[in-house]
Amino acid sequence: MKSDTDYLRLAVDIAAASRAGGNHPFGALLVGPEGEVLLSSGNTYAQDRGVGHAEANVARAAARQYHPAFLARCTLVTSVEPCCMCAGASYWAGIGTVVYGLGERRLAELTGDNPENLTLDLSCRQVFSAGRRPVAVRGPFPELEDTIADGHKDFW
């Protein structure tokens, strides 16, 4: 099975492809219990505007395709910490673990006051802690933060 950082590098590649396709530089994937990549998505801002976040796209597709008992054993891997909308989508889909590379506060430093990404100062851990079922969270990963931040350079 690959490591969290291996999967995060895949999410960073998805984010780069998203940016190259005219969308915001975010990427996410769903990893199954045996380590297989089940789903992936970049950001879809160009067609969905503010709700086209990569994590929400993956969570929505996962909820349509898999039973919650299975998703409880899966991991959502994302280049940047899920915002409260994406954390909520992951929670309601039933995904059991979230792994992210770059924290929401660091993202806010990168995006500034850009109206396309006015980040909320609300960590995914806070969102999950308000829920009635546990969601494990791993992140940020300092060894990947600069690489992820580079993907946002000159974008915002």
mmCIF file of C-alpha atoms in Angstrom:
data_model
loop_
_atom_site.group_PDB
_atom_site.id
_atom_site.type_symbol
_atom_site.label_atom_id
_atom_site.label_comp_id
_atom_site.label_asym_id
_atom_site.label_seq_id
_atom_site.Cartn_x
_atom_site.Cartn_y
_atom_site.Cartn_z
ATOM 1 C CA MET A 1 0.000 0.000 0.000
ATOM 2 C CA LYS A 2 1.230 3.510 -0.762
ATOM 3 C CA SER A 3 1.932 6.084 1.949
ATOM 4 C CA ASP A 4 -0.140 9.192 2.638
ATOM 5 C CA THR A 5 2.519 11.291 0.926
ATOM 6 C CA ASP A 6 2.362 9.085 -2.186
ATOM 7 C CA TYR A 7 -1.396 9.633 -2.425
ATOM 8 C CA LEU A 8 -0.964 13.336 -1.690
ATOM 9 C CA ARG A 9 1.435 13.605 -4.619
ATOM 10 C CA LEU A 10 -1.312 12.138 -6.815
ATOM 11 C CA ALA A 11 -3.718 14.766 -5.453
ATOM 12 C CA VAL A 12 -1.158 17.477 -6.287
ATOM 13 C CA ASP A 13 -0.954 16.135 -9.857
ATOM 14 C CA ILE A 14 -4.747 16.274 -10.106
ATOM 15 C CA ALA A 15 -4.647 19.854 -8.801
ATOM 16 C CA ALA A 16 -2.083 20.810 -11.469
ATOM 17 C CA ALA A 17 -4.269 19.275 -14.179
ATOM 18 C CA SER A 18 -7.256 21.146 -12.780
ATOM 19 C CA ARG A 19 -5.376 24.429 -13.000
ATOM 20 C CA ALA A 20 -4.174 23.630 -16.530
ATOM 21 C CA GLY A 21 -7.813 23.021 -17.475
ATOM 22 C CA GLY A 22 -8.874 26.497 -16.351
ATOM 23 C CA ASN A 23 -10.066 25.579 -12.862
ATOM 24 C CA HIS A 24 -8.778 26.278 -9.373
ATOM 25 C CA PRO A 25 -5.660 24.305 -8.348
ATOM 26 C CA PHE A 26 -7.178 21.661 -6.071
ATOM 27 C CA GLY A 27 -7.261 17.882 -6.390
ATOM 28 C CA ALA A 28 -8.772 15.019 -4.412
ATOM 29 C CA LEU A 29 -9.072 11.254 -4.591
ATOM 30 C CA LEU A 30 -10.794 8.456 -2.722
ATOM 31 C CA VAL A 31 -8.598 5.573 -1.595
ATOM 32 C CA GLY A 32 -10.235 2.236 -0.831
ATOM 33 C CA PRO A 33 -9.471 -0.010 2.141
ATOM 34 C CA GLU A 34 -6.926 -2.012 0.138
ATOM 35 C CA GLY A 35 -5.115 1.090 -1.138
ATOM 36 C CA GLU A 36 -6.725 1.303 -4.565
ATOM 37 C CA VAL A 37 -7.682 4.721 -5.984
ATOM 38 C CA LEU A 38 -11.441 4.509 -6.501
ATOM 39 C CA LEU A 39 -12.320 8.055 -7.606
ATOM 40 C CA SER A 40 -10.595 11.337 -8.299
ATOM 41 C CA SER A 41 -11.540 14.876 -9.211
ATOM 42 C CA GLY A 42 -10.036 18.259 -9.678
ATOM 43 C CA ASN A 43 -11.819 21.471 -8.950
ATOM 44 C CA THR A 44 -14.633 22.266 -11.400
ATOM 45 C CA TYR A 45 -14.942 26.006 -10.825
ATOM 46 C CA ALA A 46 -15.332 26.756 -14.542
ATOM 47 C CA GLN A 47 -18.670 24.929 -14.660
ATOM 48 C CA ASP A 48 -19.823 24.793 -11.020
ATOM 49 C CA ARG A 49 -18.432 28.036 -9.615
ATOM 50 C CA GLY A 50 -17.981 28.143 -5.844
ATOM 51 C CA VAL A 51 -19.418 24.692 -5.147
ATOM 52 C CA GLY A 52 -17.200 22.805 -7.595
ATOM 53 C CA HIS A 53 -14.595 21.862 -5.006
ATOM 54 C CA ALA A 54 -12.564 18.720 -5.691
ATOM 55 C CA GLU A 55 -13.365 17.136 -2.315
ATOM 56 C CA ALA A 56 -17.104 17.725 -2.639
ATOM 57 C CA ASN A 57 -17.003 16.286 -6.164
ATOM 58 C CA VAL A 58 -15.341 13.105 -4.863
ATOM 59 C CA ALA A 59 -17.640 12.835 -1.824
ATOM 60 C CA ARG A 60 -20.753 13.230 -3.984
ATOM 61 C CA ALA A 61 -19.586 10.579 -6.460
ATOM 62 C CA ALA A 62 -18.590 8.258 -3.591
ATOM 63 C CA ALA A 63 -22.008 8.570 -1.967
ATOM 64 C CA ARG A 64 -23.672 7.590 -5.258
ATOM 65 C CA GLN A 65 -21.406 4.601 -5.882
ATOM 66 C CA TYR A 66 -20.632 3.063 -2.493
ATOM 67 C CA HIS A 67 -22.406 2.057 0.706
ATOM 68 C CA PRO A 68 -21.592 4.097 3.845
ATOM 69 C CA ALA A 69 -20.226 0.995 5.623
ATOM 70 C CA PHE A 70 -17.650 0.668 2.838
ATOM 71 C CA LEU A 71 -16.887 4.395 2.775
ATOM 72 C CA ALA A 72 -16.206 4.323 6.516
ATOM 73 C CA ARG A 73 -13.113 2.275 5.606
ATOM 74 C CA CYS A 74 -12.028 4.668 2.829
ATOM 75 C CA THR A 75 -9.807 7.747 2.833
ATOM 76 C CA LEU A 76 -10.350 11.051 1.088
ATOM 77 C CA VAL A 77 -6.941 12.447 0.117
ATOM 78 C CA THR A 78 -6.808 16.096 -0.881
ATOM 79 C CA SER A 79 -4.116 18.594 -1.729
ATOM 80 C CA VAL A 80 -5.554 21.237 0.619
ATOM 81 C CA GLU A 81 -7.541 20.897 3.846
ATOM 82 C CA PRO A 82 -11.241 20.514 3.101
ATOM 83 C CA CYS A 83 -13.292 23.640 3.703
ATOM 84 C CA CYS A 84 -16.388 23.332 5.875
ATOM 85 C CA MET A 85 -18.561 22.549 2.810
ATOM 86 C CA CYS A 86 -16.232 19.748 1.692
ATOM 87 C CA ALA A 87 -15.779 18.422 5.225
ATOM 88 C CA GLY A 88 -19.566 18.302 5.520
ATOM 89 C CA ALA A 89 -19.897 16.497 2.187
ATOM 90 C CA SER A 90 -17.269 13.953 3.274
ATOM 91 C CA TYR A 91 -19.006 13.489 6.614
ATOM 92 C CA TRP A 92 -22.445 12.975 5.063
ATOM 93 C CA ALA A 93 -21.044 10.581 2.465
ATOM 94 C CA GLY A 94 -19.689 8.491 5.337
ATOM 95 C CA ILE A 95 -15.977 8.688 4.476
ATOM 96 C CA GLY A 96 -13.964 7.533 7.494
ATOM 97 C CA THR A 97 -10.613 9.281 7.062
ATOM 98 C CA VAL A 98 -9.382 12.531 5.529
ATOM 99 C CA VAL A 99 -5.761 13.235 4.606
ATOM 100 C CA TYR A 100 -4.682 16.686 3.430
ATOM 101 C CA GLY A 101 -1.406 18.315 2.501
ATOM 102 C CA LEU A 102 -1.751 22.076 3.038
ATOM 103 C CA GLY A 103 -3.789 23.673 5.842
ATOM 104 C CA GLU A 104 -6.716 26.051 5.327
ATOM 105 C CA ARG A 105 -4.908 28.917 7.087
ATOM 106 C CA ARG A 106 -1.895 28.610 4.785
ATOM 107 C CA LEU A 107 -4.295 28.591 1.833
ATOM 108 C CA ALA A 108 -5.848 31.819 3.112
ATOM 109 C CA GLU A 109 -2.389 33.420 3.025
ATOM 110 C CA LEU A 110 -2.054 32.378 -0.621
ATOM 111 C CA THR A 111 -5.513 33.430 -1.802
ATOM 112 C CA GLY A 112 -5.784 36.673 0.169
ATOM 113 C CA ASP A 113 -8.982 38.531 -0.627
ATOM 114 C CA ASN A 114 -9.564 36.894 -3.989
ATOM 115 C CA PRO A 115 -13.369 36.766 -4.374
ATOM 116 C CA GLU A 116 -13.182 33.298 -5.932
ATOM 117 C CA ASN A 117 -11.795 31.790 -2.720
ATOM 118 C CA LEU A 118 -12.680 33.721 0.403
ATOM 119 C CA THR A 119 -11.627 30.978 2.790
ATOM 120 C CA LEU A 120 -13.416 30.410 6.081
ATOM 121 C CA ASP A 121 -11.294 30.183 9.212
ATOM 122 C CA LEU A 122 -12.845 26.864 10.207
ATOM 123 C CA SER A 123 -10.745 23.725 10.240
ATOM 124 C CA CYS A 124 -12.098 20.399 9.047
ATOM 125 C CA ARG A 125 -11.306 19.013 12.489
ATOM 126 C CA GLN A 126 -13.772 21.496 13.993
ATOM 127 C CA VAL A 127 -16.442 20.450 11.504
ATOM 128 C CA PHE A 128 -15.882 16.740 12.147
ATOM 129 C CA SER A 129 -15.793 17.190 15.927
ATOM 130 C CA ALA A 130 -19.341 18.576 15.751
ATOM 131 C CA GLY A 131 -20.543 15.333 14.167
ATOM 132 C CA ARG A 132 -21.939 12.206 15.770
ATOM 133 C CA ARG A 133 -19.519 9.775 14.134
ATOM 134 C CA PRO A 134 -15.730 9.910 14.145
ATOM 135 C CA VAL A 135 -13.684 10.976 11.137
ATOM 136 C CA ALA A 136 -9.926 10.483 11.409
ATOM 137 C CA VAL A 137 -7.836 13.370 10.060
ATOM 138 C CA ARG A 138 -4.171 13.431 9.086
ATOM 139 C CA GLY A 139 -2.555 16.643 7.936
ATOM 140 C CA PRO A 140 -0.999 18.978 7.158
ATOM 141 C CA PHE A 141 2.168 17.429 5.766
ATOM 142 C CA PRO A 142 4.958 20.010 6.140
ATOM 143 C CA GLU A 143 7.225 18.165 3.703
ATOM 144 C CA LEU A 144 4.704 18.814 0.901
ATOM 145 C CA GLU A 145 3.400 22.264 1.835
ATOM 146 C CA ASP A 146 5.830 24.237 -0.330
ATOM 147 C CA THR A 147 5.162 22.010 -3.340
ATOM 148 C CA ILE A 148 1.412 22.453 -2.913
ATOM 149 C CA ALA A 149 1.792 26.207 -2.378
ATOM 150 C CA ASP A 150 3.823 26.422 -5.617
ATOM 151 C CA GLY A 151 0.772 25.113 -7.461
ATOM 152 C CA HIS A 152 -1.112 28.218 -6.299
ATOM 153 C CA LYS A 153 1.665 30.675 -7.151
ATOM 154 C CA ASP A 154 0.503 33.472 -9.472
ATOM 155 C CA PHE A 155 -2.987 31.967 -9.597
ATOM 156 C CA TRP A 156 -4.795 34.103 -7.057
#
